Amino acid sequence: MVSVPAHPSAGTAVPADTVAGLLAEISQVGADQHRGGYWRAVFSTAEFDLRTWFLAHAAKRGLDVETDRNGVIWAWWHTAAGDTADAVVTGSHLDSVPGGGAFDGPLGVASALVALDLLQAEGIRPARPLAIAVFPEEEGSRFGVACLGTRVLTGAMDVDLARALRDQNGDTFAEVAAKSGFDPALLGPDPEALARIGTFIELHVEQGRELIDRHQPVGIGSSILGHGRWRLSVSGQGNHAGTTLMTDRHDPMIAAAGIVMAIRDTARAHPGARATVGRLEPVPGGTNVIASRVDLWLDARHPDDAVTASIVATILAEARLIAAAEGCTVQLTEESVSRTVSFDSALRDHLSLLLPDAPVQDTGAGHDAGILTQFVPTAMLFVRNPTGVSHSPEEYVEDDDAEAGARALARVLADLLVPAPDTP
């Protein structure tokens, strides 16, 4: 059993100029006292504290920093000419799921800073500009849509729909953005920012155990399984818990419980599928109240998009039967869908030459790189997680593996920033 500290490198002295040292600086930011781990919702105090931490480190390294109208931070290491065209961009996100781990997102940001340090220590003079990017709301844990920042930036999601998204407090994305200093009217596709990206490389903690089994600290991404999020709203009859006989009830919670079991059974019937209900909300939510409605959120994934669609259709059909048996109804709302995407094959093969020991692997987790790959050449690096667990306080990266990941990223960036001369 792997020993998992409460925070990265807790109780140990780590050099400040390492990935572990950088992560130790933010180990108390957004600590979730209720769930364990971290809760760093986009545009929350915790996430803004992390943004401030990143901006300070970017300034320390002499980077030219800007925060664009969609809330994306860009920290630039310019060429001698000072241009931003055909940039090599790396980075990740700083937000987390509720009760999330310390590495999902921040590992990629901290590794980018250390990789830059390594490049500068080697005296590299980039022929292409480098930017470290921090994207907002990758997890979708506040507004329900994963990779919201990159979806809005690229136009992959209609901006009017994005503005109208609501968090659990009922506040819209537009309202929260305005309170955070962003003009909601300016949110939307940014073709100029997108056009600056010549290549995007994202480093991320592995969310699985393939690197454990292969005994390697770093892997190369090949594809991201198609996945989506749907909301099932089960409506019944709200009533008094003490005065309503069991035979007189139309309880949506009972229907919801059956639907959750049906979701599991449907996924098991399709090899390679994953289907999860990780959030369920009764309305009005009183202890002595039969709910009038129960909302549950479905996350479904499969390498074949047609199979994913079939799974969701089957789940809806089963849900309607289960709800009807309780005198309830069901409505399905699609919140976000990401098709199966493959990373740029030429770039992936080139990374395999640069990092010959790194296995090539797919992932079942979504990433900003998966959105950007539709628009620019994109690749991913994964760093071993010895617990094999993610989106949990048990998520972990050994210090040595974190440094190996930063070195691998620096090797890739160096090759992209200073192309080898043509062989005569």
Short mmCIF file of C-alpha atoms in Angstrom, two decimals:
data_model
loop_
_atom_site.label_atom_id
_atom_site.label_comp_id
_atom_site.label_asym_id
_atom_site.label_seq_id
_atom_site.Cartn_x
_atom_site.Cartn_y
_atom_site.Cartn_z
CA MET A 1 0.00 0.00 0.00
CA VAL A 2 1.45 3.37 -1.01
CA SER A 3 1.82 5.89 1.80
CA VAL A 4 0.05 9.07 0.74
CA PRO A 5 0.91 12.30 2.58
CA ALA A 6 -1.82 14.84 3.23
CA HIS A 7 0.01 17.30 1.00
CA PRO A 8 2.90 17.02 -1.50
CA SER A 9 6.20 16.50 0.27
CA ALA A 10 4.54 17.22 3.62
CA GLY A 11 7.02 17.43 6.47
CA THR A 12 10.06 17.19 4.18
CA ALA A 13 12.54 19.77 2.97
CA VAL A 14 12.52 20.04 -0.82
CA PRO A 15 14.53 22.42 -2.99
CA ALA A 16 12.49 25.44 -4.02
CA ASP A 17 13.58 25.17 -7.65
CA THR A 18 12.03 21.72 -8.16
CA VAL A 19 8.53 20.66 -9.13
CA ALA A 20 8.03 19.28 -5.63
CA GLY A 21 9.28 22.56 -4.16
CA LEU A 22 6.83 24.60 -6.23
CA LEU A 23 3.92 22.35 -5.31
CA ALA A 24 4.88 22.54 -1.64
CA GLU A 25 4.39 26.32 -1.83
CA ILE A 26 0.70 25.85 -2.65
CA SER A 27 0.05 22.77 -0.55
CA GLN A 28 -2.34 24.63 1.77
CA VAL A 29 -4.22 26.61 -0.88
CA GLY A 30 -7.80 25.40 -1.18
CA ALA A 31 -7.35 22.52 1.27
CA ASP A 32 -10.78 20.90 1.58
CA GLN A 33 -11.47 20.40 5.27
CA HIS A 34 -14.77 18.62 4.58
CA ARG A 35 -13.85 16.11 1.85
CA GLY A 36 -10.08 15.96 2.18
CA GLY A 37 -7.80 16.91 -0.69
CA TYR A 38 -8.51 20.22 -2.40
CA TRP A 39 -11.43 22.32 -3.62
CA ARG A 40 -10.20 24.96 -6.06
CA ALA A 41 -13.23 26.05 -8.07
CA VAL A 42 -12.64 28.38 -11.00
CA PHE A 43 -12.74 32.07 -9.99
CA SER A 44 -12.84 31.12 -6.30
CA THR A 45 -10.50 32.62 -3.72
CA ALA A 46 -8.37 29.47 -3.84
CA GLU A 47 -8.04 29.52 -7.62
CA PHE A 48 -7.21 33.23 -7.63
CA ASP A 49 -4.55 32.58 -4.97
CA LEU A 50 -3.03 29.99 -7.31
CA ARG A 51 -3.19 32.44 -10.21
CA THR A 52 -1.32 34.98 -8.08
CA TRP A 53 1.28 32.33 -7.22
CA PHE A 54 1.80 31.54 -10.91
CA LEU A 55 1.99 35.21 -11.92
CA ALA A 56 4.68 35.78 -9.27
CA HIS A 57 6.76 32.89 -10.58
CA ALA A 58 6.33 34.03 -14.18
CA ALA A 59 7.47 37.53 -13.25
CA LYS A 60 10.44 36.09 -11.33
CA ARG A 61 11.54 34.41 -14.56
CA GLY A 62 11.18 37.56 -16.60
CA LEU A 63 8.20 36.32 -18.60
CA ASP A 64 5.80 38.72 -20.29
CA VAL A 65 2.41 37.92 -18.74
CA GLU A 66 -1.11 38.63 -19.97
CA THR A 67 -4.56 37.43 -18.92
CA ASP A 68 -6.90 37.40 -21.89
CA ARG A 69 -10.61 38.20 -22.02
CA ASN A 70 -11.54 34.54 -21.42
CA GLY A 71 -9.44 34.29 -18.27
CA VAL A 72 -6.56 32.35 -19.84
CA ILE A 73 -3.13 33.34 -18.50
CA TRP A 74 -0.26 33.46 -21.02
CA ALA A 75 3.34 33.82 -19.80
CA TRP A 76 5.70 34.47 -22.72
CA TRP A 77 9.38 33.74 -23.26
CA HIS A 78 10.02 35.66 -26.44
CA THR A 79 12.52 35.17 -29.21
CA ALA A 80 15.10 37.87 -29.91
CA ALA A 81 12.63 39.32 -32.41
CA GLY A 82 9.93 39.45 -29.74
CA ASP A 83 7.22 37.85 -31.86
CA THR A 84 4.43 35.54 -30.70
CA ALA A 85 3.73 33.69 -33.96
CA ASP A 86 4.05 29.88 -34.25
CA ALA A 87 4.55 29.61 -30.49
CA VAL A 88 5.29 26.44 -28.59
CA VAL A 89 2.77 26.44 -25.74
CA THR A 90 2.72 24.26 -22.65
CA GLY A 91 0.79 24.38 -19.39
CA SER A 92 -2.39 23.05 -17.83
CA HIS A 93 -4.98 24.25 -15.27
CA LEU A 94 -5.19 25.17 -11.58
CA ASP A 95 -8.82 24.40 -10.74
CA SER A 96 -9.81 21.09 -9.16
CA VAL A 97 -12.76 18.82 -8.60
CA PRO A 98 -14.28 18.92 -5.09
CA GLY A 99 -11.99 16.91 -2.82
CA GLY A 100 -9.47 16.52 -5.63
CA GLY A 101 -5.79 15.67 -5.51
CA ALA A 102 -2.77 17.93 -5.40
CA PHE A 103 -1.40 17.12 -8.86
CA ASP A 104 -4.26 17.20 -11.36
CA GLY A 105 -3.54 20.48 -13.14
CA PRO A 106 -0.88 22.13 -10.94
CA LEU A 107 1.68 19.42 -11.82
CA GLY A 108 1.59 20.56 -15.46
CA VAL A 109 1.94 24.22 -14.51
CA ALA A 110 4.78 23.66 -12.03
CA SER A 111 6.57 21.32 -14.47
CA ALA A 112 6.36 23.97 -17.18
CA LEU A 113 8.08 26.48 -14.89
CA VAL A 114 10.84 24.03 -14.00
CA ALA A 115 11.27 23.00 -17.65
CA LEU A 116 11.74 26.68 -18.51
CA ASP A 117 14.37 26.94 -15.76
CA LEU A 118 16.23 24.00 -17.27
CA LEU A 119 16.15 25.53 -20.75
CA GLN A 120 17.40 28.87 -19.52
CA ALA A 121 20.13 27.19 -17.44
CA GLU A 122 21.32 25.47 -20.62
CA GLY A 123 21.59 28.85 -22.34
CA ILE A 124 19.04 27.97 -24.99
CA ARG A 125 17.99 30.85 -27.25
CA PRO A 126 14.57 29.97 -28.67
CA ALA A 127 13.96 30.30 -32.38
CA ARG A 128 10.23 30.09 -31.63
CA PRO A 129 8.44 31.83 -28.74
CA LEU A 130 7.39 29.77 -25.73
CA ALA A 131 4.26 30.40 -23.69
CA ILE A 132 3.11 28.78 -20.47
CA ALA A 133 -0.70 28.80 -20.47
CA VAL A 134 -3.09 28.37 -17.55
CA PHE A 135 -6.63 27.52 -18.67
CA PRO A 136 -9.69 28.12 -16.45
CA GLU A 137 -12.44 25.62 -15.54
CA GLU A 138 -10.81 22.54 -17.02
CA GLU A 139 -12.59 20.26 -14.57
CA GLY A 140 -16.04 21.75 -15.16
CA SER A 141 -16.69 21.28 -11.45
CA ARG A 142 -18.29 24.71 -11.00
CA PHE A 143 -20.31 25.18 -14.20
CA GLY A 144 -20.74 21.58 -15.33
CA VAL A 145 -18.84 21.74 -18.64
CA ALA A 146 -15.34 20.28 -18.75
CA CYS A 147 -12.60 22.32 -20.46
CA LEU A 148 -14.88 25.35 -20.52
CA GLY A 149 -11.98 27.77 -20.96
CA THR A 150 -10.62 26.10 -24.07
CA ARG A 151 -14.12 25.45 -25.44
CA VAL A 152 -14.91 29.17 -25.25
CA LEU A 153 -11.47 30.20 -26.55
CA THR A 154 -11.74 27.97 -29.61
CA GLY A 155 -15.45 28.41 -30.27
CA ALA A 156 -16.09 24.73 -29.58
CA MET A 157 -19.00 25.84 -27.36
CA ASP A 158 -21.55 28.54 -28.13
CA VAL A 159 -20.61 31.50 -25.96
CA ASP A 160 -24.23 32.42 -25.19
CA LEU A 161 -24.75 28.93 -23.76
CA ALA A 162 -21.52 29.29 -21.79
CA ARG A 163 -22.56 32.64 -20.31
CA ALA A 164 -25.85 31.14 -19.15
CA LEU A 165 -24.30 28.16 -17.31
CA ARG A 166 -25.07 28.20 -13.59
CA ASP A 167 -23.12 26.98 -10.60
CA GLN A 168 -24.68 25.29 -7.57
CA ASN A 169 -25.48 28.69 -6.06
CA GLY A 170 -27.47 29.67 -9.14
CA ASP A 171 -24.91 32.22 -10.32
CA THR A 172 -24.28 32.28 -14.07
CA PHE A 173 -20.86 32.05 -15.64
CA ALA A 174 -21.39 35.60 -16.95
CA GLU A 175 -22.18 36.90 -13.46
CA VAL A 176 -19.21 35.16 -11.85
CA ALA A 177 -16.87 36.33 -14.63
CA ALA A 178 -18.06 39.92 -14.14
CA LYS A 179 -17.44 39.74 -10.38
CA SER A 180 -13.97 38.37 -11.16
CA GLY A 181 -13.05 41.33 -13.35
CA PHE A 182 -13.89 39.97 -16.81
CA ASP A 183 -16.36 41.59 -19.17
CA PRO A 184 -19.00 38.94 -20.03
CA ALA A 185 -19.66 40.67 -23.35
CA LEU A 186 -16.06 39.98 -24.40
CA LEU A 187 -16.13 36.27 -23.60
CA GLY A 188 -15.98 34.12 -26.70
CA PRO A 189 -13.84 32.74 -29.51
CA ASP A 190 -10.42 34.35 -29.76
CA PRO A 191 -8.99 33.42 -33.17
CA GLU A 192 -5.98 35.71 -32.70
CA ALA A 193 -4.93 33.98 -29.47
CA LEU A 194 -5.54 30.57 -31.01
CA ALA A 195 -3.53 31.45 -34.13
CA ARG A 196 -0.45 32.14 -32.01
CA ILE A 197 -0.25 28.49 -30.95
CA GLY A 198 1.98 26.54 -33.32
CA THR A 199 2.28 23.47 -31.06
CA PHE A 200 0.72 22.60 -27.71
CA ILE A 201 2.27 20.16 -25.22
CA GLU A 202 0.42 19.37 -21.99
CA LEU A 203 2.04 17.48 -19.12
CA HIS A 204 -0.39 15.85 -16.69
CA VAL A 205 -0.45 13.37 -13.85
CA GLU A 206 -1.49 9.95 -15.11
CA GLN A 207 -5.06 9.15 -14.12
CA GLY A 208 -4.70 5.40 -14.12
CA ARG A 209 -2.00 2.78 -13.65
CA GLU A 210 -0.46 1.97 -17.04
CA LEU A 211 2.89 3.57 -16.16
CA ILE A 212 2.96 1.60 -12.91
CA ASP A 213 2.60 -1.65 -14.81
CA ARG A 214 5.20 -0.57 -17.40
CA HIS A 215 7.68 0.59 -14.74
CA GLN A 216 8.21 3.95 -16.45
CA PRO A 217 7.96 7.45 -14.94
CA VAL A 218 6.77 9.22 -18.11
CA GLY A 219 4.39 8.27 -20.93
CA ILE A 220 3.23 9.84 -24.20
CA GLY A 221 -0.46 10.36 -24.97
CA SER A 222 -2.03 8.85 -28.08
CA SER A 223 -5.75 9.60 -27.70
CA ILE A 224 -8.55 10.59 -25.32
CA LEU A 225 -11.64 8.42 -25.02
CA GLY A 226 -14.88 10.05 -26.08
CA HIS A 227 -16.92 11.15 -23.10
CA GLY A 228 -19.78 13.37 -22.08
CA ARG A 229 -21.94 14.64 -19.26
CA TRP A 230 -25.70 14.41 -19.12
CA ARG A 231 -28.22 15.47 -16.47
CA LEU A 232 -31.13 13.17 -15.70
CA SER A 233 -33.98 14.98 -13.92
CA VAL A 234 -36.42 12.60 -12.24
CA SER A 235 -39.68 14.32 -11.29
CA GLY A 236 -42.24 12.97 -8.84
CA GLN A 237 -44.51 14.28 -6.09
CA GLY A 238 -43.01 16.21 -3.19
CA ASN A 239 -44.71 15.45 0.10
CA HIS A 240 -44.42 15.06 3.87
CA ALA A 241 -42.17 12.18 4.99
CA GLY A 242 -44.28 11.46 8.05
CA THR A 243 -47.82 11.67 6.73
CA THR A 244 -47.53 10.09 3.28
CA LEU A 245 -48.10 6.35 3.26
CA MET A 246 -45.52 4.27 1.39
CA THR A 247 -48.21 3.07 -1.01
CA ASP A 248 -49.19 6.65 -1.88
CA ARG A 249 -45.76 7.89 -2.87
CA HIS A 250 -44.29 8.97 -6.21
CA ASP A 251 -40.76 9.27 -4.88
CA PRO A 252 -38.13 10.32 -7.43
CA MET A 253 -35.34 9.28 -5.05
CA ILE A 254 -36.44 5.65 -5.28
CA ALA A 255 -36.47 5.93 -9.07
CA ALA A 256 -33.07 7.63 -9.03
CA ALA A 257 -31.61 4.80 -6.98
CA GLY A 258 -32.81 2.27 -9.54
CA ILE A 259 -31.46 4.39 -12.38
CA VAL A 260 -28.00 4.51 -10.79
CA MET A 261 -27.96 0.71 -10.66
CA ALA A 262 -29.15 0.51 -14.27
CA ILE A 263 -26.34 2.84 -15.33
CA ARG A 264 -23.77 0.53 -13.77
CA ASP A 265 -25.30 -2.56 -15.39
CA THR A 266 -25.51 -0.90 -18.81
CA ALA A 267 -21.84 0.09 -18.73
CA ARG A 268 -20.80 -3.40 -17.66
CA ALA A 269 -22.57 -4.82 -20.71
CA HIS A 270 -20.27 -2.82 -23.03
CA PRO A 271 -16.56 -3.79 -22.79
CA GLY A 272 -14.34 -0.73 -22.42
CA ALA A 273 -17.20 1.51 -21.26
CA ARG A 274 -17.29 3.64 -18.13
CA ALA A 275 -20.44 5.22 -16.70
CA THR A 276 -20.62 7.09 -13.42
CA VAL A 277 -23.04 9.06 -11.28
CA GLY A 278 -20.84 11.20 -9.05
CA ARG A 279 -23.36 13.89 -8.19
CA LEU A 280 -27.00 13.64 -7.13
CA GLU A 281 -29.19 16.48 -5.83
CA PRO A 282 -32.69 16.10 -4.36
CA VAL A 283 -35.06 19.08 -4.51
CA PRO A 284 -35.83 20.58 -2.04
CA GLY A 285 -33.42 18.41 -0.07
CA GLY A 286 -35.02 18.30 3.39
CA THR A 287 -34.48 15.34 5.70
CA ASN A 288 -38.20 14.98 6.42
CA VAL A 289 -39.33 15.75 2.87
CA ILE A 290 -40.10 13.42 -0.02
CA ALA A 291 -38.27 15.07 -2.91
CA SER A 292 -40.25 16.55 -5.77
CA ARG A 293 -37.29 16.13 -8.13
CA VAL A 294 -33.91 14.45 -8.12
CA ASP A 295 -31.18 15.53 -10.51
CA LEU A 296 -28.34 13.12 -11.19
CA TRP A 297 -25.37 13.69 -13.45
CA LEU A 298 -24.14 10.93 -15.75
CA ASP A 299 -20.56 10.72 -16.99
CA ALA A 300 -20.24 8.16 -19.81
CA ARG A 301 -17.12 7.19 -21.80
CA HIS A 302 -16.09 4.71 -24.50
CA PRO A 303 -13.43 4.70 -27.27
CA ASP A 304 -16.19 4.40 -29.91
CA ASP A 305 -18.46 7.46 -29.96
CA ALA A 306 -21.31 5.42 -31.45
CA VAL A 307 -21.13 3.05 -28.48
CA THR A 308 -21.21 5.98 -26.06
CA ALA A 309 -24.35 7.29 -27.78
CA SER A 310 -25.91 3.82 -27.62
CA ILE A 311 -25.11 3.51 -23.91
CA VAL A 312 -26.77 6.85 -23.15
CA ALA A 313 -29.83 5.91 -25.23
CA THR A 314 -30.14 2.60 -23.37
CA ILE A 315 -29.77 4.33 -20.02
CA LEU A 316 -32.53 6.80 -20.92
CA ALA A 317 -34.88 4.00 -21.98
CA GLU A 318 -34.19 2.08 -18.75
CA ALA A 319 -34.59 5.26 -16.70
CA ARG A 320 -38.02 5.95 -18.18
CA LEU A 321 -39.22 2.44 -17.31
CA ILE A 322 -37.86 2.65 -13.77
CA ALA A 323 -39.34 6.12 -13.23
CA ALA A 324 -42.74 5.10 -14.62
CA ALA A 325 -42.92 2.21 -12.15
CA GLU A 326 -42.72 4.82 -9.36
CA GLY A 327 -45.19 7.19 -10.99
CA CYS A 328 -42.36 9.56 -11.99
CA THR A 329 -40.99 11.00 -15.21
CA VAL A 330 -37.45 11.55 -16.54
CA GLN A 331 -35.90 14.27 -18.68
CA LEU A 332 -32.37 13.99 -20.15
CA THR A 333 -30.26 17.09 -20.84
CA GLU A 334 -26.91 16.92 -22.63
CA GLU A 335 -24.42 19.22 -20.91
CA SER A 336 -21.22 18.48 -22.81
CA VAL A 337 -19.87 15.88 -25.23
CA SER A 338 -16.29 15.39 -26.37
CA ARG A 339 -15.68 12.97 -29.21
CA THR A 340 -12.78 10.52 -29.15
CA VAL A 341 -9.72 12.44 -30.29
CA SER A 342 -6.28 11.33 -31.38
CA PHE A 343 -3.26 13.53 -30.86
CA ASP A 344 -1.18 14.64 -33.83
CA SER A 345 0.46 11.45 -35.07
CA ALA A 346 3.59 13.09 -36.48
CA LEU A 347 4.16 15.00 -33.23
CA ARG A 348 3.48 11.89 -31.15
CA ASP A 349 5.97 9.84 -33.19
CA HIS A 350 8.54 12.62 -32.87
CA LEU A 351 8.14 12.63 -29.09
CA SER A 352 8.67 8.87 -29.11
CA LEU A 353 12.04 9.40 -30.80
CA LEU A 354 12.99 12.04 -28.24
CA LEU A 355 11.80 9.91 -25.30
CA PRO A 356 12.41 6.32 -26.45
CA ASP A 357 11.64 4.74 -23.07
CA ALA A 358 8.26 6.46 -22.72
CA PRO A 359 5.33 4.19 -23.62
CA VAL A 360 2.53 5.50 -25.83
CA GLN A 361 -0.86 5.27 -24.14
CA ASP A 362 -4.44 6.47 -24.40
CA THR A 363 -6.40 8.01 -21.54
CA GLY A 364 -9.96 7.94 -20.36
CA ALA A 365 -9.72 11.42 -18.85
CA GLY A 366 -10.52 14.65 -20.67
CA HIS A 367 -7.99 17.47 -21.01
CA ASP A 368 -7.67 20.91 -22.56
CA ALA A 369 -5.27 19.28 -25.01
CA GLY A 370 -8.22 17.25 -26.29
CA ILE A 371 -10.08 20.43 -27.23
CA LEU A 372 -7.03 22.14 -28.73
CA THR A 373 -6.04 19.13 -30.85
CA GLN A 374 -8.93 19.96 -33.19
CA PHE A 375 -7.21 23.24 -34.02
CA VAL A 376 -3.43 22.89 -33.53
CA PRO A 377 -0.83 20.07 -33.39
CA THR A 378 -1.09 18.78 -29.84
CA ALA A 379 0.63 16.18 -27.67
CA MET A 380 0.55 15.05 -24.04
CA LEU A 381 3.02 13.69 -21.51
CA PHE A 382 1.87 11.71 -18.48
CA VAL A 383 3.74 11.33 -15.19
CA ARG A 384 3.39 8.16 -13.16
CA ASN A 385 0.93 8.12 -10.27
CA PRO A 386 1.94 5.30 -7.90
CA THR A 387 -1.53 5.04 -6.39
CA GLY A 388 -3.27 4.79 -9.77
CA VAL A 389 -5.96 7.00 -8.20
CA SER A 390 -7.03 10.47 -9.37
CA HIS A 391 -9.75 13.01 -8.56
CA SER A 392 -9.10 11.98 -4.97
CA PRO A 393 -6.77 12.93 -2.10
CA GLU A 394 -4.93 9.65 -2.82
CA GLU A 395 -3.64 10.99 -6.14
CA TYR A 396 0.15 11.20 -5.92
CA VAL A 397 3.43 11.69 -7.76
CA GLU A 398 6.83 10.77 -6.33
CA ASP A 399 9.31 13.65 -6.26
CA ASP A 400 11.76 11.82 -8.53
CA ASP A 401 9.04 11.12 -11.08
CA ALA A 402 7.94 14.76 -11.02
CA GLU A 403 11.49 15.87 -11.84
CA ALA A 404 11.72 13.20 -14.57
CA GLY A 405 8.55 14.62 -16.08
CA ALA A 406 9.95 18.17 -16.05
CA ARG A 407 13.17 16.96 -17.70
CA ALA A 408 11.19 15.12 -20.37
CA LEU A 409 9.10 18.24 -21.01
CA ALA A 410 12.26 20.36 -21.23
CA ARG A 411 13.74 17.89 -23.75
CA VAL A 412 10.64 18.14 -25.92
CA LEU A 413 10.42 21.92 -25.66
CA ALA A 414 14.11 22.35 -26.47
CA ASP A 415 13.70 20.31 -29.64
CA LEU A 416 10.64 22.31 -30.71
CA LEU A 417 12.09 25.71 -29.82
CA VAL A 418 15.46 25.18 -31.48
CA PRO A 419 14.97 22.85 -34.46
CA ALA A 420 18.01 20.87 -35.51
CA PRO A 421 19.70 22.21 -38.66
CA ASP A 422 18.97 20.39 -41.88
CA THR A 423 21.41 17.61 -42.61
CA PRO A 424 23.31 18.30 -45.87
#
